[in-house]
Coordinates of C-alpha atoms and ligand atoms in Angstrom, one line a residue:
M1 CA 53.6 -43.8 -37.2
K2 CA 51.6 -46.4 -35.3
R3 CA 53.2 -45.3 -32.0
L4 CA 52.2 -41.6 -32.7
F5 CA 48.7 -42.7 -33.4
I6 CA 48.5 -44.6 -30.1
I7 CA 49.8 -41.6 -28.2
F8 CA 47.3 -39.4 -30.0
L9 CA 44.5 -41.8 -29.1
F10 CA 45.6 -41.9 -25.5
V11 CA 45.7 -38.1 -25.2
L12 CA 42.3 -37.9 -26.7
L13 CA 40.8 -40.4 -24.3
L14 CA 42.5 -38.6 -21.3
G15 CA 41.1 -35.3 -22.5
A16 CA 37.6 -36.8 -22.9
T17 CA 37.7 -38.4 -19.4
I18 CA 38.7 -35.1 -17.8
G19 CA 36.0 -33.3 -19.8
V20 CA 33.2 -35.7 -18.8
W21 CA 34.3 -36.0 -15.2
S22 CA 34.5 -32.2 -14.7
Y23 CA 31.2 -31.7 -16.4
S24 CA 29.4 -34.1 -14.2
Y25 CA 31.3 -32.8 -11.1
F26 CA 30.2 -29.1 -11.7
E27 CA 26.7 -30.3 -12.6
S28 CA 26.5 -32.0 -9.2
L29 CA 27.3 -28.6 -7.5
E30 CA 24.3 -26.8 -9.1
E31 CA 21.7 -25.4 -6.7
A32 CA 18.1 -24.4 -7.4
T33 CA 17.9 -20.8 -8.5
I34 CA 15.1 -18.5 -9.3
E35 CA 15.5 -16.6 -12.6
T36 CA 13.5 -13.5 -11.7
S37 CA 13.8 -12.1 -15.2
R38 CA 11.6 -15.0 -16.4
I39 CA 8.7 -14.4 -14.0
T40 CA 8.3 -10.6 -13.9
E41 CA 5.6 -10.7 -16.5
S42 CA 2.1 -11.5 -15.1
S43 CA 3.7 -12.2 -11.7
S44 CA 0.7 -10.6 -9.9
I45 CA -2.8 -9.6 -10.8
P46 CA -2.5 -6.0 -11.8
S47 CA -5.6 -4.8 -10.0
E48 CA -4.3 -6.3 -6.8
S49 CA -0.7 -5.4 -7.0
G50 CA -1.2 -2.2 -4.9
M51 CA -2.1 -4.4 -2.0
F52 CA 1.4 -5.6 -1.7
E53 CA 3.1 -2.2 -1.9
R54 CA 3.8 -1.9 1.9
S55 CA 3.9 -5.6 2.7
G56 CA 7.6 -5.3 3.4
F57 CA 6.6 -3.4 6.6
A58 CA 4.0 -6.0 7.7
M59 CA 6.1 -7.8 10.3
E60 CA 7.2 -4.5 11.8
Y61 CA 3.6 -3.4 12.1
A62 CA 2.6 -6.7 13.6
I63 CA 5.1 -6.6 16.5
M64 CA 5.0 -2.8 17.1
P65 CA 3.6 -1.9 20.5
L66 CA 0.4 0.2 20.3
D67 CA 0.7 3.8 21.5
T68 CA -2.9 4.4 22.6
D69 CA -2.2 8.0 23.7
Y70 CA -1.9 9.3 20.1
Q71 CA -4.4 7.1 18.2
R72 CA -6.6 8.6 15.6
N73 CA -10.4 7.9 15.6
L74 CA -13.0 7.8 12.8
K75 CA -14.7 11.0 13.9
S76 CA -11.6 13.2 13.5
Y77 CA -10.7 11.3 10.4
Y78 CA -14.1 12.2 8.7
D79 CA -14.0 15.7 10.2
N80 CA -10.9 16.5 8.2
R81 CA -12.6 15.7 4.9
A82 CA -15.0 17.9 3.0
F83 CA -17.0 14.8 2.0
Y84 CA -16.6 11.1 2.0
G85 CA -13.6 10.2 -0.3
A86 CA -12.4 13.8 -0.6
P87 CA -8.7 14.5 -0.2
P88 CA -8.1 15.4 3.5
T89 CA -7.0 18.9 4.2
I90 CA -3.5 19.5 5.6
P91 CA -4.0 20.0 9.3
H92 CA -0.5 21.4 10.0
H93 CA 1.7 24.3 8.9
V94 CA 3.6 23.7 5.6
E95 CA 6.5 25.8 4.4
Q96 CA 5.7 27.8 1.3
S97 CA 8.7 26.4 -0.4
G98 CA 7.8 22.9 0.7
I99 CA 5.6 22.2 -2.3
G100 CA 5.8 18.7 -3.8
S101 CA 6.6 15.2 -2.9
N102 CA 10.1 15.7 -1.5
A103 CA 8.9 18.0 1.2
C104 CA 5.9 15.9 2.1
L105 CA 7.2 12.4 1.6
K106 CA 10.0 12.7 4.1
C107 CA 7.3 12.3 6.7
H108 CA 4.3 10.8 4.8
E109 CA 6.1 8.0 3.0
N110 CA 6.7 5.8 6.0
G111 CA 5.1 7.7 8.8
G112 CA 6.3 8.0 12.4
F113 CA 6.0 10.3 15.3
V114 CA 6.5 14.1 14.9
D115 CA 7.2 16.0 18.1
K116 CA 6.2 19.4 16.9
F117 CA 2.7 18.2 15.8
Q118 CA 2.4 15.7 18.7
A119 CA 1.0 13.1 16.3
Y120 CA 1.9 10.0 14.2
T121 CA 2.1 10.8 10.5
P122 CA -0.6 9.2 8.4
V123 CA 1.1 7.1 5.7
T124 CA 0.1 8.2 2.2
P125 CA -1.5 5.4 0.1
H126 CA -0.2 7.1 -3.1
P127 CA 3.4 8.2 -2.8
D128 CA 3.6 8.2 -6.6
K129 CA 1.2 11.2 -7.0
S130 CA 4.0 13.6 -6.4
N131 CA 2.3 17.0 -6.6
C132 CA 0.6 16.6 -3.2
V133 CA -0.8 20.2 -3.0
Q134 CA -2.7 19.7 -6.2
C135 CA -5.3 17.9 -4.2
H136 CA -4.4 18.6 -0.5
V137 CA -4.8 22.1 0.7
Q138 CA -4.5 23.8 4.1
V139 CA -7.6 25.0 5.9
K140 CA -7.7 28.8 5.8
S141 CA -11.0 29.5 7.4
K142 CA -13.5 27.5 9.5
S143 CA -16.7 28.8 7.9
F144 CA -18.1 29.3 4.4
F145 CA -18.1 32.7 2.8
V146 CA -21.8 32.4 2.1
P147 CA -24.3 30.3 4.0
S148 CA -25.1 27.0 2.1
G149 CA -27.0 23.9 2.7
W150 CA -23.9 21.8 2.2
A151 CA -24.2 18.4 3.9
K152 CA -21.7 15.6 3.9
N153 CA -22.5 12.3 2.3
N154 CA -22.4 9.4 4.7
A155 CA -19.5 7.0 5.0
P156 CA -20.3 3.3 4.7
S157 CA -20.7 1.4 8.0
I158 CA -18.1 -0.9 9.3
G159 CA -18.6 -4.3 11.0
N160 CA -20.5 -6.0 8.2
Q161 CA -19.8 -9.6 8.9
A162 CA -21.8 -12.6 7.7
L163 CA -21.2 -14.4 11.0
E164 CA -19.5 -13.4 14.2
G165 CA -15.8 -13.9 13.6
S166 CA -16.0 -14.0 9.8
P167 CA -14.0 -11.3 7.9
P168 CA -15.9 -8.1 7.5
I169 CA -16.5 -7.0 3.9
V170 CA -14.6 -4.1 2.4
P171 CA -17.3 -1.4 2.5
H172 CA -15.4 1.1 0.4
P173 CA -14.4 1.3 -3.3
L174 CA -10.8 0.4 -4.0
Q175 CA -9.9 3.3 -6.3
L176 CA -7.1 5.2 -4.5
R177 CA -7.4 2.6 -1.8
E178 CA -5.4 -0.3 -3.3
N179 CA -2.6 0.0 -0.7
C180 CA -4.4 -1.5 2.4
L181 CA -1.6 -1.4 4.9
S182 CA -1.1 2.4 4.5
C183 CA -4.5 3.0 6.2
H184 CA -5.1 -0.2 8.2
A185 CA -1.9 -0.8 10.0
G186 CA 0.7 1.0 12.1
P187 CA 0.5 3.7 14.8
S188 CA -1.3 6.2 12.6
A189 CA -4.1 3.9 11.6
V190 CA -7.5 5.0 12.8
K191 CA -8.5 3.1 16.0
E192 CA -11.7 1.5 14.7
I193 CA -10.2 0.1 11.5
R194 CA -6.7 -0.8 12.6
T195 CA -6.2 -4.5 11.7
T196 CA -4.9 -7.0 14.2
H197 CA -3.3 -9.0 11.4
P198 CA -1.1 -6.8 9.1
D199 CA 1.1 -9.8 8.5
R200 CA -1.5 -11.7 6.5
I201 CA -0.5 -9.7 3.5
N202 CA -3.1 -10.9 1.0
C203 CA -6.0 -9.0 2.4
R204 CA -8.4 -9.6 -0.5
Q205 CA -8.1 -13.4 -0.1
C206 CA -10.5 -13.1 2.8
H207 CA -12.0 -9.6 2.6
V208 CA -14.3 -9.2 -0.4
I209 CA -15.6 -6.0 -1.7
N210 CA -19.1 -4.8 -1.4
Q211 CA -20.7 -5.8 -4.6
K212 CA -23.6 -3.4 -4.3
K213 CA -25.0 -2.5 -7.7
T214 CA -24.7 1.2 -8.6
V215 CA -27.4 3.0 -10.6
D216 CA -26.9 5.1 -13.7
I217 CA -27.8 8.6 -12.8
G218 CA -27.4 9.9 -16.3
T219 CA -25.3 12.8 -17.4
F220 CA -24.8 15.5 -14.8
K221 CA -25.8 19.0 -15.9
R222 CA -25.2 22.1 -13.8
E223 CA -28.3 24.2 -13.6
I224 CA -27.6 27.8 -14.6
K225 CA -29.9 30.3 -12.9
Ligands
HEC301 C1 7.5 17.0 9.7 C2 6.7 15.9 9.1 C3 5.6 16.3 8.1 C4 5.7 17.0 6.9 C5 7.0 17.5 6.3 C6 4.4 17.0 6.3 N1 3.5 16.4 7.1 FE1 1.5 16.2 6.7 N2 1.2 15.4 8.6 C7 2.2 15.1 9.5 C8 1.6 14.7 10.8 C9 2.3 14.3 12.1 C10 0.2 14.6 10.5 C11 -0.9 14.3 11.5 C12 -1.4 15.5 12.2 C13 -2.5 15.3 13.1 O1 -3.1 14.3 13.2 O2 -2.8 16.3 13.8 C14 0.0 15.1 9.2 C15 -1.2 15.1 8.5 C16 -1.4 15.4 7.2 C17 -2.7 15.2 6.4 C18 -4.0 14.8 7.0 C19 -4.1 13.3 6.8 C20 -5.4 12.7 7.3 O3 -5.6 11.5 7.1 O4 -6.3 13.4 7.8 C21 -2.4 15.6 5.2 C22 -3.4 15.6 4.0 C23 -1.0 16.0 5.1 N3 -0.5 15.9 6.3 C24 -0.4 16.5 3.9 C25 0.9 16.9 3.9 C26 1.4 17.6 2.7 C27 0.7 17.8 1.4 C28 2.7 17.9 3.0 C29 3.7 18.6 2.1 C30 3.3 20.0 1.7 C31 3.0 17.5 4.4 N4 1.8 16.9 4.9 C32 4.2 17.6 5.1 C33 3.6 15.3 9.3 C34 4.2 16.0 8.2
HEC302 C1 -4.9 13.4 -7.5 C2 -5.1 14.0 -6.2 C3 -4.1 13.6 -5.1 C4 -2.8 13.8 -5.0 C5 -1.9 14.5 -6.1 C6 -2.3 13.4 -3.7 N1 -3.4 12.9 -3.0 FE1 -3.4 12.2 -1.1 N2 -5.4 11.8 -1.2 C7 -6.2 12.1 -2.3 C8 -7.5 11.6 -2.0 C9 -8.8 11.7 -2.9 C10 -7.5 11.0 -0.7 C11 -8.6 10.3 0.1 C12 -8.6 8.9 -0.3 C13 -9.8 8.2 0.3 O1 -10.3 8.6 1.4 O2 -10.2 7.1 -0.3 C14 -6.1 11.2 -0.2 C15 -5.6 10.7 1.0 C16 -4.4 11.0 1.5 C17 -4.0 10.7 2.9 C18 -4.8 10.1 4.0 C19 -4.9 8.6 3.8 C20 -5.9 8.1 4.8 O3 -5.6 7.6 5.8 O4 -7.1 8.2 4.4 C21 -2.7 11.2 3.0 C22 -1.8 11.1 4.3 C23 -2.3 11.7 1.7 N3 -3.3 11.6 0.9 C24 -1.0 12.3 1.5 C25 -0.6 12.7 0.2 C26 0.7 13.1 -0.1 C27 1.9 13.1 0.9 C28 0.8 13.4 -1.5 C29 2.0 13.7 -2.3 C30 3.0 12.7 -2.4 C31 -0.6 13.2 -2.0 N4 -1.4 12.7 -0.9 C32 -1.0 13.4 -3.3 C33 -5.8 12.7 -3.4 C34 -4.5 13.1 -3.8
HEC303 C1 -7.3 5.6 2.2 C2 -7.3 4.7 3.4 C3 -7.7 3.3 3.2 C4 -7.2 2.3 2.3 C5 -6.0 2.5 1.4 C6 -7.9 1.1 2.5 N1 -8.9 1.3 3.5 FE1 -10.2 -0.1 4.2 N2 -11.1 1.3 5.3 C7 -10.8 2.7 5.4 C8 -11.7 3.4 6.2 C9 -11.7 4.9 6.5 C10 -12.7 2.5 6.6 C11 -14.0 2.7 7.4 C12 -15.2 2.8 6.4 C13 -15.0 4.0 5.4 O1 -14.9 5.1 5.8 O2 -14.9 3.7 4.2 C14 -12.3 1.2 6.0 C15 -13.0 0.0 6.2 C16 -12.5 -1.3 5.9 C17 -13.0 -2.6 6.3 C18 -14.2 -2.8 7.2 C19 -13.6 -2.9 8.6 C20 -14.7 -3.4 9.6 O3 -14.4 -3.5 10.8 O4 -15.8 -3.6 9.2 C21 -12.3 -3.5 5.7 C22 -12.4 -5.0 5.8 C23 -11.3 -2.9 4.9 N3 -11.4 -1.5 5.0 C24 -10.3 -3.5 4.1 C25 -9.5 -2.9 3.2 C26 -8.6 -3.6 2.3 C27 -8.6 -5.1 2.0 C28 -7.9 -2.6 1.6 C29 -6.9 -2.8 0.5 C30 -7.4 -3.4 -0.7 C31 -8.3 -1.3 2.2 N4 -9.2 -1.5 3.2 C32 -7.7 -0.1 1.9 C33 -9.6 3.2 4.8 C34 -8.8 2.6 3.9
HEC304 C1 -7.0 -15.4 6.5 C2 -8.1 -14.5 6.3 C3 -7.8 -13.0 6.4 C4 -6.8 -12.3 5.8 C5 -5.8 -12.7 4.8 C6 -7.0 -10.9 6.3 N1 -8.0 -10.8 7.2 FE1 -8.7 -9.1 8.1 N2 -10.0 -10.2 9.1 C7 -10.2 -11.6 9.0 C8 -11.2 -12.0 10.0 C9 -11.7 -13.5 10.2 C10 -11.6 -10.9 10.7 C11 -12.6 -10.8 11.8 C12 -11.9 -10.9 13.2 C13 -12.9 -10.9 14.3 O1 -14.1 -10.6 14.1 O2 -12.5 -11.3 15.4 C14 -10.9 -9.8 10.2 C15 -11.0 -8.4 10.6 C16 -10.4 -7.4 9.9 C17 -10.6 -6.0 10.3 C18 -11.5 -5.4 11.3 C19 -10.7 -5.1 12.6 C20 -10.1 -6.3 13.2 O3 -8.9 -6.5 13.1 O4 -10.8 -7.1 13.8 C21 -9.9 -5.2 9.4 C22 -9.8 -3.7 9.3 C23 -9.1 -6.1 8.6 N3 -9.5 -7.4 8.9 C24 -8.2 -5.8 7.6 C25 -7.3 -6.6 6.9 C26 -6.2 -6.2 6.1 C27 -5.8 -4.8 5.8 C28 -5.6 -7.4 5.6 C29 -4.4 -7.5 4.8 C30 -3.1 -7.1 5.4 C31 -6.4 -8.5 6.2 N4 -7.4 -8.0 7.0 C32 -6.2 -9.8 5.8 C33 -9.6 -12.4 8.1 C34 -8.5 -12.1 7.3

């Protein structure tokens, strides 16, 4: 009986030793890990999250050679819009069946050169708004049906810097313009506003928005004649 008890005690001690040793051994192998499921909530400021949407392409944009033969400029950019902030018209032929995001996003999601249009494709800042032709239409005529006094509103000026060399302010509103790199980087970016530093990612860290106060113009009522 006594002998059995000693054997039992020995086995117990052996088991405990193996247990403790292997626990501390495997613990010593542990590496630092990031549990992403824990940090998805509030991982970015919601109003600024759009800014990082194309940041995966930032390094590519930074090292891309610039093709100056096919650069867009601000004049043609504004000419393609009925007024400042209006959706640009589609300056190229689209297939009748080619309605919707699938047809448009194959070129406009990531951009690139298109031989038949001899131009770089402007990247859309809003690939999620899938019914493109709801807002973007083709130009069917160059003049109005009836004469009108229609005049475009002016775009804000660029180059507003506090000091030479300091970051210019963002002169435009950010609604529909959260995704900075889609317009400010890459070969389709307009010459005057193409950034030299797409790789800095967090644009609003240095570029602040124009805090101009807006005035309340009351409720708009259409005059019926
Ligand atoms: C084969 C590629 C291709 C497809 C498909 C395509 N586009 Fe384009 N798109 C271009 C290119 C290239 C330009 C630039 C044309 C230029 O500058 O002359 C352009 C220009 C535009 C512009 C003007 C953007 C600006 O900033 O002025 C709009 C709007 C547009 N496309 C909308 C659409 C829509 C909507 C569809 C789907 C019905 C579509 N595109 C399908 C290649 C494409
Ligand atoms: C709800 C309306 C709406 C829908 C839907 C829409 N857009 Fe736009 N889009 C706009 C407006 C408004 C602008 C001008 C934004 C500005 O100048 O601030 C614009 C701008 C653009 C531009 C030019 C960006 C630049 O350089 O200024 C492209 C390219 C474009 N859209 C492509 C597309 C494509 C492709 C789709 C479909 C996947 C699409 N859009 C769906 C309203 C829309
Ligand atoms: C739809 C295209 C578009 C998007 C998206 C966009 N911008 Fe712009 N940005 C422009 C245009 C066009 C101008 C020239 C002034 C104007 O027409 O509003 C401009 C002007 C600027 C300027 C002034 C440049 C100078 O030389 O003075 C800054 C800075 C700027 N944007 C920063 C940003 C930042 C930061 C974001 C993202 C939060 C952003 N932009 C998103 C089109 C865009
Ligand atoms: C670390 C601060 C900083 C960050 C972050 C930053 N910028 Fe700038 N940006 C500057 C400064 C400084 C200038 C003025 C450069 C000059 O005048 O030589 C500038 C100039 C610009 C201009 C005018 C054209 C040019 O390149 O000179 C644009 C457009 C612009 N930035 C867009 C952006 C965008 C888009 C982002 C985000 C990808 C961004 N910036 C991030 C500091 C910054």
